[in-house]
Short mmCIF file of C-alpha atoms and ligand atoms in Angstrom, two decimals:
data_model
loop_
_atom_site.label_atom_id
_atom_site.label_comp_id
_atom_site.label_asym_id
_atom_site.label_seq_id
_atom_site.Cartn_x
_atom_site.Cartn_y
_atom_site.Cartn_z
CA GLN A 1 88.41 46.54 129.34
CA THR A 2 90.28 49.85 129.04
CA THR A 3 88.41 53.17 129.01
CA PRO A 4 88.76 54.93 125.64
CA LYS A 5 90.79 58.11 125.57
CA PRO A 6 88.65 61.27 125.68
CA HIS A 7 87.78 62.31 122.12
CA VAL A 8 87.77 66.02 121.24
CA ALA A 9 87.20 67.66 117.86
CA PHE A 10 88.68 70.95 116.66
CA LEU A 11 87.38 73.34 114.01
CA SER A 12 89.48 76.29 112.85
CA SER A 13 88.75 78.95 110.27
CA PRO A 14 91.29 79.03 107.40
CA GLY A 15 94.61 80.86 107.83
CA MET A 16 97.76 80.03 109.78
CA GLY A 17 97.01 82.64 112.42
CA HIS A 18 94.10 80.54 113.76
CA ILE A 19 95.04 77.04 112.65
CA THR A 20 98.42 77.19 114.40
CA PRO A 21 97.34 77.73 118.02
CA LEU A 22 94.40 75.31 117.70
CA PHE A 23 96.63 72.64 116.21
CA GLU A 24 99.30 73.19 118.87
CA LEU A 25 96.64 72.66 121.55
CA ALA A 26 95.52 69.50 119.73
CA ILE A 27 99.09 68.18 119.62
CA ARG A 28 99.54 68.81 123.34
CA LEU A 29 96.25 67.13 124.26
CA VAL A 30 97.37 64.06 122.33
CA THR A 31 101.04 63.91 123.35
CA GLN A 32 100.90 65.19 126.94
CA HIS A 33 97.37 64.50 128.18
CA ASP A 34 96.38 61.26 126.47
CA PHE A 35 93.43 62.52 124.39
CA GLN A 36 92.43 61.61 120.88
CA VAL A 37 91.65 64.44 118.52
CA SER A 38 89.76 64.85 115.25
CA PHE A 39 91.08 68.04 113.66
CA LEU A 40 88.52 69.28 111.14
CA VAL A 41 90.03 71.27 108.31
CA ILE A 42 88.16 73.76 106.15
CA THR A 43 89.75 73.05 102.79
CA THR A 44 88.39 76.12 101.01
CA ALA A 45 91.03 78.90 100.81
CA PHE A 46 93.65 76.41 101.90
CA THR A 47 97.35 77.12 101.26
CA PRO A 48 100.38 74.84 100.76
CA ALA A 49 101.90 76.27 103.98
CA GLN A 50 98.85 75.11 105.94
CA SER A 51 98.85 71.56 104.65
CA GLU A 52 102.62 71.26 105.09
CA TYR A 53 102.25 72.34 108.70
CA LEU A 54 99.30 70.03 109.48
CA ASN A 55 100.98 67.02 107.92
CA ALA A 56 104.42 67.54 109.46
CA ASN A 57 103.85 65.59 112.68
CA PRO A 58 101.60 62.58 112.16
CA HIS A 59 100.33 60.94 115.35
CA PRO A 60 97.99 57.93 115.56
CA ASP A 61 95.63 59.77 117.94
CA LEU A 62 95.49 62.96 115.88
CA HIS A 63 93.19 62.58 112.86
CA ILE A 64 93.10 65.26 110.22
CA VAL A 65 89.60 65.33 108.72
CA ASP A 66 89.15 67.39 105.54
CA LEU A 67 85.72 69.04 105.17
CA PRO A 68 84.34 69.03 101.62
CA PRO A 69 85.47 72.15 99.71
CA VAL A 70 82.70 74.67 99.03
CA ASP A 71 82.14 76.85 96.00
CA MET A 72 82.49 80.45 97.15
CA SER A 73 82.20 82.06 93.74
CA GLY A 74 79.59 84.80 93.90
CA LEU A 75 79.76 84.79 97.72
CA VAL A 76 83.20 86.27 98.39
CA SER A 77 85.22 88.77 96.43
CA ASP A 78 88.82 89.95 96.60
CA ASP A 79 87.88 93.38 97.94
CA MET A 80 86.00 91.85 100.89
CA GLU A 81 87.50 92.36 104.33
CA LEU A 82 89.18 89.35 105.88
CA GLY A 83 86.76 88.76 108.77
CA THR A 84 83.76 88.84 106.46
CA ARG A 85 85.41 86.47 104.03
CA LEU A 86 86.38 84.02 106.76
CA SER A 87 82.92 84.14 108.32
CA LEU A 88 81.27 83.37 104.98
CA ILE A 89 83.66 80.52 104.16
CA VAL A 90 83.03 78.96 107.57
CA GLN A 91 79.27 79.45 107.23
CA GLU A 92 79.23 77.55 103.92
CA SER A 93 81.67 74.87 105.07
CA ILE A 94 79.67 73.91 108.16
CA ARG A 95 76.33 73.39 106.39
CA PRO A 96 76.77 69.59 106.64
CA PHE A 97 78.26 69.85 110.15
CA ARG A 98 75.78 67.47 111.79
CA SER A 99 76.67 64.63 109.43
CA ILE A 100 80.38 65.51 109.59
CA LEU A 101 80.30 65.08 113.36
CA SER A 102 78.25 61.91 113.20
CA GLU A 103 80.72 60.33 110.76
CA LEU A 104 83.78 60.96 112.92
CA LYS A 105 85.60 57.78 113.89
CA GLY A 106 86.21 57.06 117.56
CA PRO A 107 84.17 57.30 120.77
CA LYS A 108 81.47 59.93 121.31
CA LEU A 109 82.82 63.47 121.26
CA ARG A 110 83.43 64.98 124.67
CA ALA A 111 83.92 68.51 123.33
CA LEU A 112 84.47 70.68 120.28
CA VAL A 113 87.09 73.46 120.25
CA ILE A 114 86.51 76.32 117.79
CA ASP A 115 88.00 79.71 117.00
CA ILE A 116 86.21 83.05 116.98
CA PHE A 117 84.97 82.77 113.37
CA CYS A 118 83.31 79.37 113.87
CA THR A 119 80.53 80.40 116.26
CA GLY A 120 77.90 79.12 113.78
CA VAL A 121 78.24 75.61 115.26
CA PHE A 122 76.73 76.35 118.67
CA GLU A 123 73.14 75.38 117.83
CA ILE A 124 74.00 72.02 116.27
CA CYS A 125 76.37 71.14 119.10
CA ASN A 126 73.75 72.16 121.63
CA GLU A 127 71.25 69.76 120.06
CA LEU A 128 73.85 67.00 120.08
CA ALA A 129 74.86 67.81 123.68
CA ILE A 130 78.47 68.47 122.73
CA PRO A 131 80.07 71.22 124.85
CA VAL A 132 81.80 73.87 122.74
CA TYR A 133 84.96 75.60 123.92
CA SER A 134 86.03 78.74 122.12
CA PHE A 135 89.78 79.21 121.71
CA PHE A 136 90.43 82.95 121.52
CA THR A 137 93.73 83.01 119.64
CA ALA A 138 94.52 86.72 119.95
CA SER A 139 95.75 88.87 122.85
CA GLY A 140 94.05 89.40 126.21
CA VAL A 141 93.66 93.07 125.25
CA LEU A 142 91.53 92.14 122.24
CA PHE A 143 89.75 89.48 124.26
CA THR A 144 88.51 91.89 126.92
CA LEU A 145 87.53 94.38 124.24
CA SER A 146 85.63 91.63 122.41
CA LEU A 147 83.68 90.68 125.54
CA TYR A 148 82.89 94.35 126.09
CA LEU A 149 81.97 95.07 122.47
CA PRO A 150 78.28 94.01 122.60
CA SER A 151 77.68 96.35 125.59
CA MET A 152 79.73 99.13 124.04
CA ASP A 153 77.78 98.81 120.80
CA ARG A 154 74.49 99.32 122.63
CA GLU A 155 75.70 102.54 124.25
CA VAL A 156 77.14 104.27 121.22
CA GLU A 157 75.41 106.21 118.49
CA GLY A 158 76.83 107.12 115.08
CA ASP A 159 78.93 105.26 112.57
CA GLN A 160 82.20 105.27 114.41
CA TYR A 161 83.72 105.12 117.83
CA VAL A 162 85.24 108.52 118.48
CA GLU A 163 86.39 108.41 122.07
CA THR A 164 89.08 106.48 123.85
CA VAL A 165 87.68 103.04 124.65
CA LYS A 166 87.62 102.16 128.33
CA VAL A 167 87.09 98.47 128.83
CA PRO A 168 86.29 97.93 132.56
CA GLY A 169 89.43 97.12 134.55
CA CYS A 170 91.71 97.52 131.51
CA ASN A 171 94.01 100.22 130.22
CA PRO A 172 92.31 102.74 127.90
CA ILE A 173 92.60 101.98 124.18
CA ARG A 174 93.28 104.88 121.85
CA ILE A 175 90.90 105.10 118.92
CA GLN A 176 93.83 104.99 116.49
CA ASP A 177 94.79 101.60 117.93
CA LEU A 178 91.40 99.95 117.44
CA GLN A 179 91.29 97.42 114.67
CA GLU A 180 89.53 98.79 111.60
CA PRO A 181 86.41 96.60 111.85
CA VAL A 182 85.68 97.82 115.37
CA TRP A 183 86.22 101.38 114.35
CA ASN A 184 83.68 101.48 111.56
CA ARG A 185 80.28 100.35 112.83
CA ASN A 186 78.79 100.26 109.35
CA SER A 187 81.23 97.82 107.84
CA ASP A 188 80.35 94.18 107.25
CA ASP A 189 83.48 93.20 109.15
CA TYR A 190 82.24 95.06 112.22
CA LYS A 191 78.83 93.39 112.01
CA TRP A 192 80.36 89.95 111.67
CA TYR A 193 82.80 90.55 114.49
CA LEU A 194 80.02 91.77 116.76
CA PHE A 195 77.96 88.69 115.84
CA HIS A 196 80.81 86.37 116.85
CA CYS A 197 81.52 88.32 120.05
CA ARG A 198 77.88 88.05 121.16
CA ARG A 199 78.08 84.32 120.62
CA LEU A 200 81.28 83.93 122.63
CA PHE A 201 78.97 83.83 125.64
CA MET A 202 77.41 80.59 124.40
CA ALA A 203 80.69 78.73 124.98
CA THR A 204 81.10 76.24 127.81
CA GLY A 205 84.51 77.77 128.41
CA ILE A 206 87.01 80.03 126.67
CA PHE A 207 90.67 79.21 126.17
CA ILE A 208 92.97 82.13 125.62
CA ASN A 209 96.48 82.08 124.20
CA THR A 210 98.24 84.15 126.83
CA TRP A 211 99.49 83.82 130.38
CA GLU A 212 99.47 85.80 133.60
CA ASP A 213 103.01 87.22 133.46
CA LEU A 214 102.47 88.62 129.97
CA GLU A 215 98.97 90.07 130.37
CA PRO A 216 98.15 90.47 134.06
CA VAL A 217 95.81 93.43 133.52
CA SER A 218 93.41 91.75 131.08
CA LEU A 219 93.36 88.44 132.92
CA LYS A 220 92.71 90.11 136.26
CA ALA A 221 89.88 92.16 134.74
CA VAL A 222 88.14 89.07 133.37
CA LYS A 223 88.46 87.26 136.68
CA HIS A 224 87.59 90.03 139.15
CA GLU A 225 85.97 93.02 137.46
CA PRO A 226 82.23 93.20 138.30
CA PHE A 227 81.37 93.99 134.67
CA PHE A 228 82.76 90.68 133.42
CA LEU A 229 81.35 88.72 136.35
CA ASN A 230 77.89 90.16 135.69
CA ILE A 231 77.64 89.61 131.94
CA PRO A 232 78.31 86.66 132.82
CA THR A 233 81.49 85.54 131.06
CA PRO A 234 82.00 81.78 130.63
CA PRO A 235 84.99 80.38 132.56
CA VAL A 236 88.20 81.72 130.98
CA HIS A 237 91.25 79.44 130.79
CA PRO A 238 94.63 80.99 129.90
CA ILE A 239 96.70 78.23 128.26
CA GLY A 240 99.40 80.12 126.37
CA PRO A 241 101.80 80.66 124.90
CA LEU A 242 100.97 77.87 122.44
CA VAL A 243 103.10 78.47 119.37
CA LYS A 244 104.42 76.44 116.48
CA GLN A 245 107.26 74.12 117.46
CA ILE A 246 110.58 74.20 115.62
CA GLU A 247 110.49 71.79 112.70
CA PRO A 248 114.01 71.35 111.32
CA ALA A 249 112.95 68.09 109.70
CA VAL A 250 110.57 69.77 107.28
CA MET A 251 112.84 72.63 106.22
CA VAL A 252 113.54 72.97 102.53
CA LYS A 253 116.95 73.83 101.09
CA TYR A 254 116.76 77.64 101.19
CA GLU A 255 115.48 77.48 104.79
CA LYS A 256 118.39 75.28 105.86
CA GLU A 257 120.73 77.76 104.18
CA MET A 258 119.21 80.58 106.23
CA ILE A 259 119.86 78.71 109.45
CA ALA A 260 123.41 77.87 108.29
CA TRP A 261 123.92 81.61 107.63
CA LEU A 262 122.62 82.45 111.11
CA ASP A 263 125.05 79.89 112.57
CA LYS A 264 127.92 82.06 111.36
CA GLN A 265 126.67 85.35 112.87
CA PRO A 266 127.50 86.65 116.37
CA LYS A 267 125.01 86.20 119.23
CA ASP A 268 122.00 88.57 119.22
CA SER A 269 123.33 90.37 116.13
CA VAL A 270 120.62 89.72 113.51
CA LEU A 271 117.34 91.61 113.10
CA TYR A 272 114.57 89.40 111.70
CA VAL A 273 112.07 91.40 109.62
CA SER A 274 108.65 89.99 108.71
CA PHE A 275 105.14 91.39 108.43
CA GLY A 276 103.30 88.10 108.76
CA SER A 277 101.35 86.09 106.27
CA GLY A 278 98.83 88.88 105.59
CA GLY A 279 101.10 91.95 105.58
CA THR A 280 102.36 93.81 102.56
CA LEU A 281 104.03 97.22 102.35
CA THR A 282 103.64 99.80 99.62
CA ARG A 283 106.48 100.16 97.13
CA GLU A 284 107.46 103.49 98.73
CA GLN A 285 107.51 102.01 102.24
CA LEU A 286 109.49 98.98 101.16
CA THR A 287 112.10 101.25 99.58
CA GLU A 288 112.39 103.26 102.80
CA LEU A 289 112.67 100.09 104.87
CA ALA A 290 115.41 98.66 102.68
CA TRP A 291 117.37 101.91 102.87
CA GLY A 292 116.83 102.13 106.63
CA LEU A 293 118.20 98.64 107.12
CA GLU A 294 121.17 99.29 104.88
CA LEU A 295 122.00 102.59 106.61
CA SER A 296 121.72 100.98 110.05
CA ARG A 297 124.63 98.65 109.16
CA GLN A 298 123.03 95.90 111.22
CA ARG A 299 122.75 92.29 110.15
CA PHE A 300 119.25 91.28 109.07
CA ILE A 301 116.99 88.67 107.55
CA MET A 302 114.10 90.27 105.70
CA VAL A 303 111.05 88.37 104.46
CA VAL A 304 109.63 90.32 101.54
CA ARG A 305 106.64 89.96 99.31
CA LYS A 306 105.35 91.95 96.40
CA PRO A 307 104.37 95.51 97.43
CA SER A 308 100.63 96.05 97.81
CA ASP A 309 100.61 98.55 94.94
CA TYR A 310 102.74 96.32 92.70
CA ALA A 311 100.07 93.73 91.95
CA ALA A 312 96.93 92.53 93.67
CA ALA A 313 97.98 90.80 96.89
CA THR A 314 95.58 88.38 98.53
CA PHE A 315 95.51 86.92 102.00
CA PHE A 316 95.67 83.38 100.81
CA ASN A 317 98.51 83.37 98.29
CA VAL A 318 101.27 82.85 100.83
CA GLY A 319 103.99 80.54 99.65
CA SER A 320 102.86 80.74 96.05
CA GLU A 321 104.73 83.86 94.99
CA SER A 322 107.97 83.37 93.16
CA ASP A 323 108.74 86.88 91.91
CA ASP A 324 112.30 88.03 92.16
CA PRO A 325 112.56 90.59 95.02
CA ARG A 326 115.10 92.51 92.91
CA THR A 327 112.18 93.83 90.86
CA TYR A 328 110.75 95.75 93.80
CA LEU A 329 113.73 96.41 96.12
CA PRO A 330 116.04 99.42 95.53
CA ASP A 331 118.57 98.86 92.75
CA GLY A 332 121.69 97.12 94.00
CA PHE A 333 120.32 96.61 97.55
CA ILE A 334 120.83 92.86 97.58
CA GLU A 335 124.37 93.16 96.24
CA ARG A 336 125.38 95.99 98.62
CA THR A 337 124.07 94.17 101.70
CA LYS A 338 125.49 90.78 100.72
CA GLY A 339 127.00 89.05 103.75
CA VAL A 340 125.21 91.46 106.13
CA GLY A 341 121.65 90.76 105.14
CA LEU A 342 119.55 87.97 103.70
CA VAL A 343 116.42 88.63 101.67
CA VAL A 344 113.85 85.84 101.49
CA SER A 345 110.80 85.84 99.32
CA SER A 346 107.47 85.33 101.09
CA TRP A 347 108.19 82.69 103.74
CA ALA A 348 110.85 81.93 106.40
CA PRO A 349 111.15 79.19 109.03
CA GLN A 350 110.12 81.80 111.56
CA VAL A 351 110.24 79.82 114.78
CA ALA A 352 113.66 78.36 113.94
CA VAL A 353 114.92 81.89 113.20
CA LEU A 354 113.51 83.28 116.45
CA ASN A 355 114.95 80.34 118.38
CA HIS A 356 118.42 80.92 116.93
CA PRO A 357 120.96 82.52 119.33
CA SER A 358 122.12 84.95 116.59
CA THR A 359 118.67 86.53 116.31
CA GLY A 360 118.69 89.69 118.41
CA ALA A 361 115.37 91.36 117.61
CA PHE A 362 112.22 90.99 115.52
CA LEU A 363 110.77 93.80 113.43
CA SER A 364 107.23 92.52 113.37
CA HIS A 365 103.64 93.36 112.46
CA CYS A 366 102.80 92.23 116.04
CA GLY A 367 100.30 89.55 115.00
CA TRP A 368 99.65 87.54 118.14
CA ASN A 369 101.34 84.33 116.99
CA SER A 370 104.44 86.21 115.93
CA THR A 371 104.43 88.09 119.23
CA LEU A 372 104.18 84.91 121.31
CA GLU A 373 106.85 83.21 119.21
CA SER A 374 109.19 86.14 119.76
CA LEU A 375 108.64 86.28 123.50
CA LYS A 376 108.79 82.52 123.95
CA HIS A 377 112.29 82.71 122.49
CA GLY A 378 113.33 85.81 124.44
CA VAL A 379 113.50 88.13 121.43
CA PRO A 380 112.57 91.85 121.83
CA MET A 381 110.54 93.53 119.10
CA ILE A 382 110.20 96.57 116.93
CA GLY A 383 106.43 96.95 116.50
CA TRP A 384 105.28 97.79 113.00
CA PRO A 385 101.53 97.04 113.12
CA MET A 386 99.59 96.65 109.88
CA TYR A 387 95.97 95.61 110.40
CA ALA A 388 93.49 93.84 112.73
CA GLU A 389 94.37 94.18 116.41
CA GLN A 390 98.09 94.58 115.77
CA ARG A 391 98.14 98.25 116.79
CA MET A 392 96.72 97.40 120.21
CA ASN A 393 99.28 94.65 120.58
CA ALA A 394 102.15 96.94 119.65
CA THR A 395 101.02 99.59 122.15
CA MET A 396 100.57 97.03 124.91
CA LEU A 397 103.98 95.44 124.24
CA SER A 398 105.75 98.78 124.34
CA ASN A 399 103.81 100.65 127.07
CA GLU A 400 102.87 97.84 129.44
CA VAL A 401 105.24 94.95 128.89
CA GLY A 402 108.43 96.81 127.95
CA VAL A 403 109.58 94.36 125.27
CA ALA A 404 108.97 96.45 122.17
CA VAL A 405 109.47 99.86 120.69
CA LYS A 406 106.90 101.11 118.19
CA MET A 407 107.80 102.38 114.75
CA HIS A 408 105.81 105.52 113.90
CA VAL A 409 103.53 104.09 111.21
CA VAL A 410 100.13 105.19 112.58
CA GLY A 411 99.10 108.85 112.41
CA ASP A 412 96.91 110.72 114.92
CA LYS A 413 93.78 110.02 112.90
CA GLY A 414 94.62 106.35 112.52
CA GLU A 415 95.99 106.82 109.02
CA THR A 416 99.02 104.81 107.88
CA VAL A 417 102.16 106.95 107.89
CA VAL A 418 105.26 106.18 105.83
CA ALA A 419 108.25 105.52 108.11
CA ARG A 420 111.34 107.22 106.64
CA ARG A 421 114.76 105.62 106.28
CA GLU A 422 116.52 107.84 108.88
CA GLU A 423 113.90 106.96 111.51
CA ILE A 424 114.10 103.28 110.64
CA LYS A 425 117.89 103.40 110.93
CA ARG A 426 117.64 105.15 114.33
CA VAL A 427 115.14 102.67 115.80
CA VAL A 428 116.99 99.63 114.45
CA GLN A 429 120.31 100.83 115.89
CA MET A 430 118.68 101.68 119.22
CA VAL A 431 117.22 98.18 119.57
CA MET A 432 120.24 96.28 118.26
CA GLU A 433 122.99 98.31 119.99
CA GLY A 434 121.52 100.80 122.45
CA GLU A 435 120.65 100.70 126.16
CA GLU A 436 116.93 100.62 125.38
CA GLY A 437 117.51 97.44 123.36
CA LYS A 438 119.40 95.84 126.24
CA LYS A 439 116.55 96.53 128.66
CA MET A 440 113.97 95.13 126.25
CA ARG A 441 116.09 92.04 125.64
CA SER A 442 116.41 91.33 129.34
CA ARG A 443 112.63 91.73 129.79
CA ALA A 444 112.07 89.37 126.85
CA LYS A 445 114.40 86.82 128.48
CA GLU A 446 112.34 87.02 131.69
CA LEU A 447 109.21 86.24 129.72
CA GLU A 448 110.97 83.40 127.92
CA ALA A 449 111.75 81.82 131.30
CA SER A 450 108.23 82.43 132.57
CA SER A 451 106.68 80.93 129.41
CA ARG A 452 108.74 77.78 129.93
CA THR A 453 107.53 77.50 133.52
CA THR A 454 103.86 78.01 132.72
CA LEU A 455 103.93 75.34 129.99
CA SER A 456 105.81 72.72 132.02
CA ARG A 457 104.14 70.08 134.16
CA GLY A 458 102.89 71.89 137.27
CA GLY A 459 102.83 75.26 135.48
CA THR A 460 99.54 77.14 135.22
CA SER A 461 98.98 76.80 131.46
CA TYR A 462 99.90 73.11 131.49
CA GLU A 463 97.58 72.34 134.39
CA THR A 464 94.74 74.50 133.03
BR1 BUP B 1 104.88 85.17 107.27
C1 BUP B 1 105.42 83.63 108.12
N1 BUP B 1 106.98 81.85 108.34
O1 BUP B 1 107.39 83.49 106.85
P1 BUP B 1 100.90 85.11 110.81
C2 BUP B 1 104.65 83.07 109.09
N2 BUP B 1 105.06 81.91 109.67
O2 BUP B 1 106.62 80.24 109.82
P2 BUP B 1 100.24 86.19 113.26
C3 BUP B 1 106.23 81.28 109.30
O3 BUP B 1 102.88 81.36 110.43
P3 BUP B 1 98.06 87.64 112.06
C4 BUP B 1 106.64 83.01 107.71
O4 BUP B 1 105.52 81.63 112.67
C5 BUP B 1 103.10 81.90 112.70
O5 BUP B 1 103.15 80.78 113.51
C6 BUP B 1 104.41 82.11 111.99
O6 BUP B 1 101.74 83.79 110.98
C7 BUP B 1 104.25 81.32 110.73
O7 BUP B 1 100.18 85.16 112.16
C8 BUP B 1 102.12 81.56 111.60
O8 BUP B 1 99.82 84.95 109.83
C9 BUP B 1 101.12 82.63 111.37
O9 BUP B 1 101.85 86.19 110.59
O10 BUP B 1 99.56 87.41 112.55
O11 BUP B 1 101.64 86.53 113.59
O12 BUP B 1 99.40 85.76 114.37
O13 BUP B 1 97.57 88.76 112.95
O14 BUP B 1 98.25 88.04 110.67
O15 BUP B 1 97.29 86.38 112.23
#
């Protein structure tokens, strides 16, 4: 009689930013380590992009299990901050969690893997004796801050953090770089985030989507700094960079055309511009960006979506917008940049673009998935952070890692500053043609090589 394969369940909060790394871990457990996985999907606030991604690579040992949709009317509103909204959706969706787990097909669960917004499952799993591993899908910088947050919260008075944050063993974080929820102690988002951070300590272990060569400072702090040893932090397992694989098979016509266009461009000559699935610019900023790109005379692919002050933008409408970008880009921009630039509405095959030899840099919001995808493919970045922990990421990537230059979009008081076309032109030219760009590209190539090593058999992330 053969022993059944170890059975592990996954639960992710909605949104590609969290689903992607958890699903990539699930795929690897199944294809490289002989596990079977039940991947539980919260169907509320689900987008076409998410279901396309989850259904792209069927595998007999990877079961997608849809949780019953929940009615969130009256519980969430459009003006609610993202973390609060996610926490509430998860809270409602896991009400029947005990019966969901008991109905899973396959042998008894050996573990459950969750993301930071799913910490409401600890009690039930405890009763059922199922170990819970938390997969922290953001950077090591945010991870160490998150472990420190409950202690920091106890020591501070007042509504806001006003001094540079000094997480033990880590580089100081400027107040302007803190994500908004951490900044404002009265906000619901802060309270929810603090709640989840406190509960991180209930995990049997914590996976983190990074690796030693990218974030030595944070990982060393967690391992050796007395503060973290004393709290005590559960065992921390760096397993990154786990990013979406290239999926040429599922590309639709306009995506194939983009890649065909890239095929005709010289090596490292194209700037890829995208602000992630949650990022929108104002109309004024989008105009400046378009002019900056045009004046730079560099090749580009720009993913655009409706400006934030054009119509209500929501976090979950990705892939559903069909408005013509001509209505919000400068008059004649698309015609004048024809042949040099490509404008795509809303969604691009990002990993395939970053993997393409013609892509020379990524102007990015510095979301952690986008960052890892860029570095895994050896592409340097122009950091244009928008929300959440992206400002910390951009600072770390430019000051510590040397793979990015930051666009000046954050003022001294943390306010958003409009980047002007001349500055955009200067930074784009510097990265695409200048010495600074060359240095960053060579550093990004080093990290590409190191990411390959760590994920290969015998490498630290693979073995972990
Ligand atoms: Br937008 C976009 N194509 O056009 P986020 C995103 N993605 O393939 P991050 C595309 O979605 P945040 C597009 O490659 C990544 O794997 C992208 O993107 C893919 O996440 C995934 O939401 C998620 O931009 O930022 O970069 O971690 O901080 O917003 O979660």
